[in-house]
Coordinates of C-alpha atoms in Angstrom, one line a residue:
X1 CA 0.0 0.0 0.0
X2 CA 2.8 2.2 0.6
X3 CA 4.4 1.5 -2.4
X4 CA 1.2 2.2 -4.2
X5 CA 0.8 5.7 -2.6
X6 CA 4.4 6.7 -3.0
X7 CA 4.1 5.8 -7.0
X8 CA 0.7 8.0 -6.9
X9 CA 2.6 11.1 -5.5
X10 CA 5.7 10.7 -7.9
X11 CA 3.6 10.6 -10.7
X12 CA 1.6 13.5 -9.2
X13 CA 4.4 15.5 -8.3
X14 CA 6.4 15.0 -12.0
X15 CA 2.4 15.9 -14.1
X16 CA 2.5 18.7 -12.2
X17 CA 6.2 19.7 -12.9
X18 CA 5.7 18.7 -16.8
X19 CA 2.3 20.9 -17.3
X20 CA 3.1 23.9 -15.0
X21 CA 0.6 23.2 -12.5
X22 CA 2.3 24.3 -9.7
X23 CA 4.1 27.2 -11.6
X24 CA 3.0 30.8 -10.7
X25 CA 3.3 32.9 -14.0
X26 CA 4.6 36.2 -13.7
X27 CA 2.4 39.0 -14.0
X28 CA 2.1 41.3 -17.5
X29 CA 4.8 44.0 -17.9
X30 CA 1.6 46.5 -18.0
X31 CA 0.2 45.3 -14.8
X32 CA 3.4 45.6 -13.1
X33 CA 3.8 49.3 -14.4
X34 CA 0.0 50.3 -13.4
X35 CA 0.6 48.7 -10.0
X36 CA 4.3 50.3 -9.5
X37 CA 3.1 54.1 -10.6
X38 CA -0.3 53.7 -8.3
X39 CA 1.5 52.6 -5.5
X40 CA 4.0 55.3 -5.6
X41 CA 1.5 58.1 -6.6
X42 CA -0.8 57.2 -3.8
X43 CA 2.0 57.7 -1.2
X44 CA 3.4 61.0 -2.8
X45 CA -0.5 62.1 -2.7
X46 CA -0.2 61.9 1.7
X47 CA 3.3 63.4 1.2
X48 CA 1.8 66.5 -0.6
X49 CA -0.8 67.3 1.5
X50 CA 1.4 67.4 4.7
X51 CA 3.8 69.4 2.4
X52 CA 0.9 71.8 1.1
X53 CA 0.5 72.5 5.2
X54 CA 3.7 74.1 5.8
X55 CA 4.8 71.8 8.5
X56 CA 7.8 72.7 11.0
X57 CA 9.2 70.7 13.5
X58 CA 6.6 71.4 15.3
X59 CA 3.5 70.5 13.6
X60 CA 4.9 68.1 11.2
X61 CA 3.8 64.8 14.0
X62 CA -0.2 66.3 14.0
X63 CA 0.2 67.2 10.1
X64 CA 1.4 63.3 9.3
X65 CA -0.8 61.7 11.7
X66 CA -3.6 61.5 9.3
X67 CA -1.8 60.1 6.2
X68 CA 0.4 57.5 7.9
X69 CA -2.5 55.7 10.4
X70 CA -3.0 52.0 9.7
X71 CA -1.0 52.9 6.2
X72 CA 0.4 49.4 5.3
X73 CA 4.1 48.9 5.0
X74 CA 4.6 52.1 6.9
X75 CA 8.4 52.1 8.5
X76 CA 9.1 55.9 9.4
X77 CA 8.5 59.9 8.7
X78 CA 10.5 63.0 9.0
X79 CA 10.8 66.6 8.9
X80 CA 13.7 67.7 7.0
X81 CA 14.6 71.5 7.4
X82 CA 16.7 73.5 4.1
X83 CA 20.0 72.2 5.4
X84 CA 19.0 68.2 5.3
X85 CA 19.1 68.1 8.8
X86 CA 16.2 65.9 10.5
X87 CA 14.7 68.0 13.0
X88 CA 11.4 66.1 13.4
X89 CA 9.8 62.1 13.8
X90 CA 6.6 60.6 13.6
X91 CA 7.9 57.6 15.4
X92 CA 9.6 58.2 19.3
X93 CA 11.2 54.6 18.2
X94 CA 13.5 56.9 15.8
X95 CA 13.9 60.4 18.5
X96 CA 17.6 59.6 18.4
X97 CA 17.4 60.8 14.4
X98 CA 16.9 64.1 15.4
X99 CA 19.7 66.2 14.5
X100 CA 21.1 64.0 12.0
X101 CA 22.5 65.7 9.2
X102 CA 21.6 63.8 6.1
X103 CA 24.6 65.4 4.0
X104 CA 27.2 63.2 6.0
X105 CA 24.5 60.4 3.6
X106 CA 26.8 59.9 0.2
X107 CA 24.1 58.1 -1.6
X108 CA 21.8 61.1 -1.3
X109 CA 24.5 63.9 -2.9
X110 CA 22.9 63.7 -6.4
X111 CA 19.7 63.9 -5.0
X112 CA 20.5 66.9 -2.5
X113 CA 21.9 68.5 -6.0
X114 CA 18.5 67.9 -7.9
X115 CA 16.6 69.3 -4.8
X116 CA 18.7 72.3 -4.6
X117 CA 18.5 73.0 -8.4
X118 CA 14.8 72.1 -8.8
X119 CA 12.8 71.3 -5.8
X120 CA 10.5 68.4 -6.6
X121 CA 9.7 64.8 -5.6
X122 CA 12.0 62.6 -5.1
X123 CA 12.0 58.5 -4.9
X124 CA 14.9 56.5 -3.5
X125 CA 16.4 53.6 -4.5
X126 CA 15.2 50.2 -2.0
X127 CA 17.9 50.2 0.7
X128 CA 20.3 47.1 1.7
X129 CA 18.7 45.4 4.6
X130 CA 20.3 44.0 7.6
X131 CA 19.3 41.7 10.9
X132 CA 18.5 44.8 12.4
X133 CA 16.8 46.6 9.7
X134 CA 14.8 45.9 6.6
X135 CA 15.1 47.0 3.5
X136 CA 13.2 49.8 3.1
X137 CA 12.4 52.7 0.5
X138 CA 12.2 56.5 1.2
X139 CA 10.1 59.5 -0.5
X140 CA 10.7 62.9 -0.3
X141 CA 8.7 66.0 -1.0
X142 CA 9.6 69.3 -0.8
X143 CA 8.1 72.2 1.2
X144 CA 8.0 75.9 -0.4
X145 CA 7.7 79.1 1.2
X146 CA 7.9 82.0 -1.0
X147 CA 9.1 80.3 -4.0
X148 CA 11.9 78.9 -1.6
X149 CA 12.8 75.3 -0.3
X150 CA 11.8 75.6 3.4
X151 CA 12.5 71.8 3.7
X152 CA 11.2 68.5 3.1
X153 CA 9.2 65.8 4.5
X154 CA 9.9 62.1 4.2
X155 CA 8.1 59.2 4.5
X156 CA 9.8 56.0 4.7
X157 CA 7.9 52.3 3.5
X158 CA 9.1 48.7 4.0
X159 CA 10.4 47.4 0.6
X160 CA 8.5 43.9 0.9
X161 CA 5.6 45.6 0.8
X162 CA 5.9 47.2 -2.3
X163 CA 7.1 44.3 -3.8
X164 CA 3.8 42.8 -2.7
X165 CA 2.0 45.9 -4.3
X166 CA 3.4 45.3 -7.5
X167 CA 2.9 41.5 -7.6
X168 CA 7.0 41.2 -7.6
X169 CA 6.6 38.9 -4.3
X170 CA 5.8 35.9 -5.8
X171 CA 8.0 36.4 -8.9
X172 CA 11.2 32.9 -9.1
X173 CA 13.3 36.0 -9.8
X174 CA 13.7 39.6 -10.2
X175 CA 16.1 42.8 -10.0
X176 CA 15.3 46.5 -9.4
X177 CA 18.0 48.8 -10.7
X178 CA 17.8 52.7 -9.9
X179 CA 19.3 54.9 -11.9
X180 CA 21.7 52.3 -13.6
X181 CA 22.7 50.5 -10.0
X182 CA 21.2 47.8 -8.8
X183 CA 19.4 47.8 -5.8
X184 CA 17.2 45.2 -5.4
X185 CA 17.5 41.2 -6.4
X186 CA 16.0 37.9 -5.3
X187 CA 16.9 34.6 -7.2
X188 CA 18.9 34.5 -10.6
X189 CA 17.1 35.6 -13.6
X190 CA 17.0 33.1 -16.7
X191 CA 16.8 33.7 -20.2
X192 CA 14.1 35.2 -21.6
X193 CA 12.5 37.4 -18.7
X194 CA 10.7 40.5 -18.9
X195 CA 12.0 44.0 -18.4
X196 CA 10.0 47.3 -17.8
X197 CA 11.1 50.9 -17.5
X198 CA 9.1 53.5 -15.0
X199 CA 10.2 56.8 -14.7
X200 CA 9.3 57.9 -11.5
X201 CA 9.9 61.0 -9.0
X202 CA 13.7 62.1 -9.9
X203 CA 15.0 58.9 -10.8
X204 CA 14.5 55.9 -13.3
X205 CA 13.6 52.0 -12.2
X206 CA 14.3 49.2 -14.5
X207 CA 12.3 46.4 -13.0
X208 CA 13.6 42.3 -14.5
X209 CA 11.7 39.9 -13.1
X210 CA 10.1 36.0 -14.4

């Protein structure tokens, strides 16, 4: 009897391998864009109307509040004054930010260069996680005043949820690469695989993934 039940799940287990039962196909390259852009847009939607506030150090904890409640994926928020100094939190978990100047932040120069030459929105690359950390990915919007950069606030998202937003998470493989570096990979990509290209707030993803 056993040997009867093992032959059933061989055979069971090599039908399914030979027709692609058990294979998850990976989703169209224009459902992967839609998904990526209305993600993203949504979350630089809450970022605009906290920027649209004027928030200071001050205010900018009430002024979030609203936008970042039961938000999924949610990691962290900050104020950001002219200088790229943090000077504000949502979460007391991160107090110890405060102060941080974001300049001593290499990665960011070319972005602190596009923000001081043209203030607009800007979308970080996914960061390297660690044991302590996870991977996460950072927006920024600037605030005016009189035509001015008065500072910017950020608002910080866990990458795996983004990569469940855009139906990447149950991809066998993908990469994300920012701005020609890559940032982002799980598994080894075969031949063929599909490729899209999303500009997004001051930067340009190239997302591989089968």
């Amino acid at each position: 009897m056993r040997e009867t039940w093992a032959r059933v799940a061989i055979g069971l287990f090599l039908t399914g391998v030979a027709g692609g039962v058990s294979a998850v196909s990976a989703p169209a390259e224009t459902n992967v864009i839609a998904a990526v852009e209305t993600y993203f847009g949504g979350l630089f939607d809450r970022l605009e109307r906290v920027a649209e506030k004027g928030p200071t150090a001050e205010s900018f904890r009430a002024l979030m509040k609203p936008e970042v409640e039961g938000l999924e994926g949610f990691y962290g928020a900050s104020f950001i004054n002219s200088d790229w100094e943090i000077r504000a939190v949502y979460s007391r978990r991160h107090a110890l930010a405060v102060g941080y100047s974001l300049t001593q932040v290499k990665q960011l120069d070319a972005f602190r260069k596009k923000m001081a030459e043209k203030p607009a929105p800007q979308l970080s690359e996914p960061s390297n996680g660690g044991l302590m950390r996870p991977s996460l990915i950072t927006m920024r919007q600037p605030v005016m005043k009189d035509g001015k950069l008065a500072g910017l606030v950020s608002l910080i998202i866990r990458t795996e949820h983004f990569l469940r937003a855009a139906g990447l998470d149950a991809c066998k493989a993908y990469a994300i690469t920012c701005d020609g570096v890559e940032a982002e990979r799980k598994g080894v990509l075969g031949d063929p695989h599909k490729r899209i290209v999303i500009p997004l707030p001051s930067t340009e993803w190239v997302i591989e993934y089968e």
